[in-house]
PDB file of C-alpha atoms in Angstrom:
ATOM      1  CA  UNK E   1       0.000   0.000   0.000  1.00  0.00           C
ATOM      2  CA  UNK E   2       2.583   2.448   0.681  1.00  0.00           C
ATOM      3  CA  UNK E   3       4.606   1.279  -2.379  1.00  0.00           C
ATOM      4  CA  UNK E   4       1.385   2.188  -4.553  1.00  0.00           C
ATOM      5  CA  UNK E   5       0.861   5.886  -2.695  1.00  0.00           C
ATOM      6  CA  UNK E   6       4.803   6.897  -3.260  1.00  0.00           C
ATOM      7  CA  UNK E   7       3.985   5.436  -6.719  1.00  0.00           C
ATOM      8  CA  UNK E   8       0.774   7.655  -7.271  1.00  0.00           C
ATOM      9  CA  UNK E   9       2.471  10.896  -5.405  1.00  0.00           C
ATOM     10  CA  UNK E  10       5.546  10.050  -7.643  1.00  0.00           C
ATOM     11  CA  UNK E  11       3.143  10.041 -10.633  1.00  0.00           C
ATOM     12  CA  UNK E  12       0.857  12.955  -9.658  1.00  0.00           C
ATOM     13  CA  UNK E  13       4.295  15.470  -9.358  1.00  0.00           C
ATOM     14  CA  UNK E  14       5.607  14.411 -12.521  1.00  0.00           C
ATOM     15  CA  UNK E  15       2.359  15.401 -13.928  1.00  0.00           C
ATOM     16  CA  UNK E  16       2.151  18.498 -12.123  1.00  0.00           C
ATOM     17  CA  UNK E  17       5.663  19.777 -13.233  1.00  0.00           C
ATOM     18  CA  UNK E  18       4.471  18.550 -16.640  1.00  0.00           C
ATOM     19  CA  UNK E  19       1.665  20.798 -16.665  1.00  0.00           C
ATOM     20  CA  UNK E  20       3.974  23.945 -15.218  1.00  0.00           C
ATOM     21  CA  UNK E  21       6.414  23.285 -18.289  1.00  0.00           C
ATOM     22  CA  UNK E  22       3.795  23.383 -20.733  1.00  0.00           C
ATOM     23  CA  UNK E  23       2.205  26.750 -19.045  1.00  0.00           C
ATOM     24  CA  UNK E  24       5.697  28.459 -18.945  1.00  0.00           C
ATOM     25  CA  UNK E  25       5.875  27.234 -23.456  1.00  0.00           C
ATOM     26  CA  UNK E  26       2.861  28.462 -23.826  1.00  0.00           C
ATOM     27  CA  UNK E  27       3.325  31.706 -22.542  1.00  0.00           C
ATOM     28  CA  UNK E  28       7.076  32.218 -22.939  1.00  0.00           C
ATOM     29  CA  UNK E  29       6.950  35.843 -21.766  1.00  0.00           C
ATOM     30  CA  UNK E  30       5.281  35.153 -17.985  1.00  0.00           C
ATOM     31  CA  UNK E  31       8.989  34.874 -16.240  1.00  0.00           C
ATOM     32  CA  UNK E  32      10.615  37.617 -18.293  1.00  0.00           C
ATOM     33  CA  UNK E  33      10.278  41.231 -17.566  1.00  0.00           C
ATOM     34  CA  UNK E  34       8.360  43.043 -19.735  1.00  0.00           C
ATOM     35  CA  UNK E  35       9.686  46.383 -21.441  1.00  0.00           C
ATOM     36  CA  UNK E  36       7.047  48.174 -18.991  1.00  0.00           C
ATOM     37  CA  UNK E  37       9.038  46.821 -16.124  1.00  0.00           C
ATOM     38  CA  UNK E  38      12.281  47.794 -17.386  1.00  0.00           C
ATOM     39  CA  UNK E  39      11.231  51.497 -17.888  1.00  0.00           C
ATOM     40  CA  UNK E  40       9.647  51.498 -14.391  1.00  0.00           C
ATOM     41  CA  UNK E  41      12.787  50.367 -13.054  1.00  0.00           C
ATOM     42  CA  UNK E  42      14.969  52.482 -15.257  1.00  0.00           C
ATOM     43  CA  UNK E  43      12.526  55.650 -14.014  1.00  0.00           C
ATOM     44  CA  UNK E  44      12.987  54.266 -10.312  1.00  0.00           C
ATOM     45  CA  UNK E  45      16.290  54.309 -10.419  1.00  0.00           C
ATOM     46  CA  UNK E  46      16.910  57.597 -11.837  1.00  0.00           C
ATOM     47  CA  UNK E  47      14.902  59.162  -9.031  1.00  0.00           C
ATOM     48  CA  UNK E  48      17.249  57.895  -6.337  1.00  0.00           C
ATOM     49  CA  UNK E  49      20.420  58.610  -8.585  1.00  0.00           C
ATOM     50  CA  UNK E  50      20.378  62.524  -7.719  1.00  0.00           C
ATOM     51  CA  UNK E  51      20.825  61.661  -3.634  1.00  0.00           C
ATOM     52  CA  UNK E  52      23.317  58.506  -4.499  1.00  0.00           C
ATOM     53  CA  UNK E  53      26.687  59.177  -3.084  1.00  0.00           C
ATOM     54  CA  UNK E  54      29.041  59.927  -5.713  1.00  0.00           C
ATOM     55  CA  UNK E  55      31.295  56.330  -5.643  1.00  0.00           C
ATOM     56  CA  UNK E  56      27.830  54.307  -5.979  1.00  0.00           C
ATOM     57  CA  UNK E  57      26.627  56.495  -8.558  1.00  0.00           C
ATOM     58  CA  UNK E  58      28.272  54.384 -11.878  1.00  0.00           C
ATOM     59  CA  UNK E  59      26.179  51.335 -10.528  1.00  0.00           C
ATOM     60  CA  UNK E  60      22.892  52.905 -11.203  1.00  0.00           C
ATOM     61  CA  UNK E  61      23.358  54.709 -14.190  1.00  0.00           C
ATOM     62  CA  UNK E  62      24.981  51.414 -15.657  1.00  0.00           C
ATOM     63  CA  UNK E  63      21.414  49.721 -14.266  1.00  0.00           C
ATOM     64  CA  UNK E  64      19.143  52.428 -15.829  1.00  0.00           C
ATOM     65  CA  UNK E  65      21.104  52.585 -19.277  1.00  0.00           C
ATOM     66  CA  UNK E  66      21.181  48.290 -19.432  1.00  0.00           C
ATOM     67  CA  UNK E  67      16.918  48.814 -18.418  1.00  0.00           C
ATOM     68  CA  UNK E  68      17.075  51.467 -21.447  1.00  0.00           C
ATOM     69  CA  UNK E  69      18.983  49.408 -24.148  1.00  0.00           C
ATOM     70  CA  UNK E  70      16.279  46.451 -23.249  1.00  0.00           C
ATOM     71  CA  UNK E  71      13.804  48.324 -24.327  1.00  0.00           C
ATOM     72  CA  UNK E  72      15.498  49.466 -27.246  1.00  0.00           C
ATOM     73  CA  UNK E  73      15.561  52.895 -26.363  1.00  0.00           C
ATOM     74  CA  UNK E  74      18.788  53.562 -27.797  1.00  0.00           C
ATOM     75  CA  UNK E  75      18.623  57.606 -27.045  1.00  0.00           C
ATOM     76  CA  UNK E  76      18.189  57.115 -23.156  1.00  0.00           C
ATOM     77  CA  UNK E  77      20.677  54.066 -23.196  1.00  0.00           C
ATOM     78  CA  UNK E  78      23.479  56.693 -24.571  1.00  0.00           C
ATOM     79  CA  UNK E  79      22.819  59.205 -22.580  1.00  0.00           C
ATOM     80  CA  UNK E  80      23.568  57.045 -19.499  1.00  0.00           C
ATOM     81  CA  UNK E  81      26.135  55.382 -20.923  1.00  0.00           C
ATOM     82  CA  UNK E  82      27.757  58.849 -21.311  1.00  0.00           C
ATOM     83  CA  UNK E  83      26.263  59.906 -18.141  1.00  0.00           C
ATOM     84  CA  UNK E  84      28.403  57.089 -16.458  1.00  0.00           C
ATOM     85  CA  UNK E  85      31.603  57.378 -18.394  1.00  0.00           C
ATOM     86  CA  UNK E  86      31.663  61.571 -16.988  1.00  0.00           C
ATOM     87  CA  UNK E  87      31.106  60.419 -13.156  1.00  0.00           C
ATOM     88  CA  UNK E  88      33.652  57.703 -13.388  1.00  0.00           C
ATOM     89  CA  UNK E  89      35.770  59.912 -15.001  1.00  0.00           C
ATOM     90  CA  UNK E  90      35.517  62.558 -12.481  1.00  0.00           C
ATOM     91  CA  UNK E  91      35.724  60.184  -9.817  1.00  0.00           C
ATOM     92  CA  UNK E  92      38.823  58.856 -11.806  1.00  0.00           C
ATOM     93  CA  UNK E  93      37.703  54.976 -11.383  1.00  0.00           C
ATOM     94  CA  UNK E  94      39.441  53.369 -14.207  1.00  0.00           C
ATOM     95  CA  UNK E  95      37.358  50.015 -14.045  1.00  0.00           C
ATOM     96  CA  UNK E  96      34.181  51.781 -14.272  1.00  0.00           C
ATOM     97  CA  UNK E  97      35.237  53.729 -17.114  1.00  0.00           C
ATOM     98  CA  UNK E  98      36.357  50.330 -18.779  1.00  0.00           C
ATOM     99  CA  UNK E  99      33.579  49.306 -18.746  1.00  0.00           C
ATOM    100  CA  UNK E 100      31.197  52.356 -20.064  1.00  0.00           C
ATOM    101  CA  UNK E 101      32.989  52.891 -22.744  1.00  0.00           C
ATOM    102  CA  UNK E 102      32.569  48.752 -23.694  1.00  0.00           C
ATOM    103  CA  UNK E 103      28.939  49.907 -23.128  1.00  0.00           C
ATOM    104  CA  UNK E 104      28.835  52.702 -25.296  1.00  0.00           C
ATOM    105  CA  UNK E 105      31.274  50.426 -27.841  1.00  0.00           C
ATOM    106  CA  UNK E 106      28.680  48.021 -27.772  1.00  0.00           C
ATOM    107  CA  UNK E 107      25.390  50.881 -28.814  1.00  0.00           C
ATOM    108  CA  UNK E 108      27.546  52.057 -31.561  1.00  0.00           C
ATOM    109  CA  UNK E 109      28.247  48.279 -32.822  1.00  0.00           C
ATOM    110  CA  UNK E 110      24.723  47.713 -32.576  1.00  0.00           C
ATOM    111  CA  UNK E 111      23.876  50.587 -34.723  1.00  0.00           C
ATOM    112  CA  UNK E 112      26.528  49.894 -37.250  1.00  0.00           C
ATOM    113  CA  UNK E 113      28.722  52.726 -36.799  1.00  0.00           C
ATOM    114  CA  UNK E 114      31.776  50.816 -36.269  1.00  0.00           C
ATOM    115  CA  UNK E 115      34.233  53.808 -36.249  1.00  0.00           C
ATOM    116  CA  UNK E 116      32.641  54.654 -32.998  1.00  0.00           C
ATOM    117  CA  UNK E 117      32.722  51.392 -31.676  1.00  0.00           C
ATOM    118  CA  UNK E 118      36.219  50.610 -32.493  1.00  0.00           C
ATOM    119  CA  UNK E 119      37.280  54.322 -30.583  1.00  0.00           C
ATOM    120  CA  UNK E 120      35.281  53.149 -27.638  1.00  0.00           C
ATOM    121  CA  UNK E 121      36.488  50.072 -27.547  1.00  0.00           C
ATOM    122  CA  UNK E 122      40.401  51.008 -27.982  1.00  0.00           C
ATOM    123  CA  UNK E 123      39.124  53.279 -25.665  1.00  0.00           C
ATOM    124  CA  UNK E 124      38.087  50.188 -22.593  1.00  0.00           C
ATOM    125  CA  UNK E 125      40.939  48.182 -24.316  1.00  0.00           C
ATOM    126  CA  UNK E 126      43.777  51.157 -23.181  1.00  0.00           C
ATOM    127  CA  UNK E 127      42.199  51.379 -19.706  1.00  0.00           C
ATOM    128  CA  UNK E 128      42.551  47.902 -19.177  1.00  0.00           C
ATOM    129  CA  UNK E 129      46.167  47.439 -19.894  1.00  0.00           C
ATOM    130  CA  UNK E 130      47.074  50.386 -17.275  1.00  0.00           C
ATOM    131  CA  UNK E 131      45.525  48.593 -15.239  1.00  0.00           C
ATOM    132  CA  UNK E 132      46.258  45.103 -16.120  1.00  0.00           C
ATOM    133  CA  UNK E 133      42.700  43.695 -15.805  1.00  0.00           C
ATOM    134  CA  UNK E 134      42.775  40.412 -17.410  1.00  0.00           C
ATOM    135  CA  UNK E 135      39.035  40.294 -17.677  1.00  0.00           C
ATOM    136  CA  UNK E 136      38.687  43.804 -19.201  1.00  0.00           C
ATOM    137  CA  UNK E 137      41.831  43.026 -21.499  1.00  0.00           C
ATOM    138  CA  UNK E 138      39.618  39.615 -22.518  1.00  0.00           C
ATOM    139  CA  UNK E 139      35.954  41.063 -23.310  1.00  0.00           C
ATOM    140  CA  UNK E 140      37.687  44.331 -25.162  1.00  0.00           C
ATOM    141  CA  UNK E 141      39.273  42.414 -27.352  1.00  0.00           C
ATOM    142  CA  UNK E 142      37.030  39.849 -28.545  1.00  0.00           C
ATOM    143  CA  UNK E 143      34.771  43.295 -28.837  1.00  0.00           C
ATOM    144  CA  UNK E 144      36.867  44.739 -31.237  1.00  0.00           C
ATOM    145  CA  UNK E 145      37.081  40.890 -33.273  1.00  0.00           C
ATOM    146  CA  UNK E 146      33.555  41.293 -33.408  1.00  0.00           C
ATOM    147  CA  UNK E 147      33.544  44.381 -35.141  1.00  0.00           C
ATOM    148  CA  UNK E 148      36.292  43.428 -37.200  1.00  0.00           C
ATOM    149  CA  UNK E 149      34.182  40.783 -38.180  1.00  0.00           C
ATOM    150  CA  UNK E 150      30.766  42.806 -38.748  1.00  0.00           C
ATOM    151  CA  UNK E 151      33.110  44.636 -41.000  1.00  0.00           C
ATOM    152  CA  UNK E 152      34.709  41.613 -42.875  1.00  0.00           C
ATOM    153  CA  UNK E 153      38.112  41.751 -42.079  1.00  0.00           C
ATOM    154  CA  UNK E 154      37.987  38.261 -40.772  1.00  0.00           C
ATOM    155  CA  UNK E 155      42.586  38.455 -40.546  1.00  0.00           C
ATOM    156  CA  UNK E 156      41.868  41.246 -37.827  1.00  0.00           C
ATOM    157  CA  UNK E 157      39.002  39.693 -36.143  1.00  0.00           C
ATOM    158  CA  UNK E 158      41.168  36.277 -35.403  1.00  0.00           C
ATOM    159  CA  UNK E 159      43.648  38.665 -34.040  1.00  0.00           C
ATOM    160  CA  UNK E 160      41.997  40.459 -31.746  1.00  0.00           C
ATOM    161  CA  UNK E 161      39.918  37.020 -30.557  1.00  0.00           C
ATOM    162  CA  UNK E 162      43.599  35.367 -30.042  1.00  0.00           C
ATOM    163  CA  UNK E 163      44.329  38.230 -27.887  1.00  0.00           C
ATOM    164  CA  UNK E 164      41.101  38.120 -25.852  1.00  0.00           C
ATOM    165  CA  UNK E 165      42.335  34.227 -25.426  1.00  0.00           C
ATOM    166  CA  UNK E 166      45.438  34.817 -23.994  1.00  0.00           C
ATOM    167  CA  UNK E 167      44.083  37.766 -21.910  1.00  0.00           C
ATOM    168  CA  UNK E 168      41.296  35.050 -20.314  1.00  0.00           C
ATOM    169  CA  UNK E 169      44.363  32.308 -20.022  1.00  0.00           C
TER     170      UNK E 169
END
């Protein structure tokens, strides 16, 4: 008897997790965040940016532009992106800078304006070899391969993805 109820319970969760999985196919967009959310948040975080202290400052506007660029509004997402690159630049934090300038790399790629891209990238790429961040070495690299690639020049690309390798070794 016991055998028979594990059996049944055994039987009745599969079933029941069956069920969830085919809810959550169905309606693929129920877990995600919808592009309402992301502008609430964006607009939620802007209004506590203003009273942020100035070192904790390049975490929200990074947050707000990343909500922005979700919801494809590339004209907000910039203007953070900027935003951030002047505090961390005032506040002279290199790794922040690194990476806002990837950011901003990453708009213009996106847009297909890969002169810009390229500058900002250089841009995070010089940063992170003062500094000698391995990680930010890595992901500015294979940045610039992938432009080099959008572009064609498939030589320069496998260049600048070798380099990202090493950097990540």
């Amino acid at each position: 008897m016991l055998h028979c109820l594990r059996i049944n319970f055994t039987f009745l969760a599969t079933c029941a997790l069956l069920h969830l999985l085919f809810f959550l196919i169905s309606f693929p967009g129920i877990l995600s965040a919808q592009p309402g959310q992301y502008s609430l948040e964006a607009d939620s975080l802007a209004a506590i940016l203003p009273s942020a202290p100035e070192k904790e400052k390049p975490e929200l506007i990074l947050k707000i532009g990343e909500r922005y660029r979700k919801i494809n509004d590339r004209k907000k997402a910039l203007h953070y992106f900027r935003y951030g690159l002047s505090v961390s630049q005032n506040i002279k934090d290199k790794n922040w800078q690194t990476l806002f300038y990837r950011e901003l790399g990453r708009m213009h790629r996106a847009a297909s304006l890969y002169d810009s891209a390229l500058h900002c990238f250089e841009r995070s790429l010089t940063l992170a070899a003062e500094m000698k961040h391995q990680v930010h070495l890595s992901l500015s690299n294979n940045e610039i391969g992938l432009v080099y690639q959008q572009r064609g020049d498939l030589t320069k690309a496998l260049t600048f993805y070798l380099d990202a390798l090493k950097a990540a070794e």
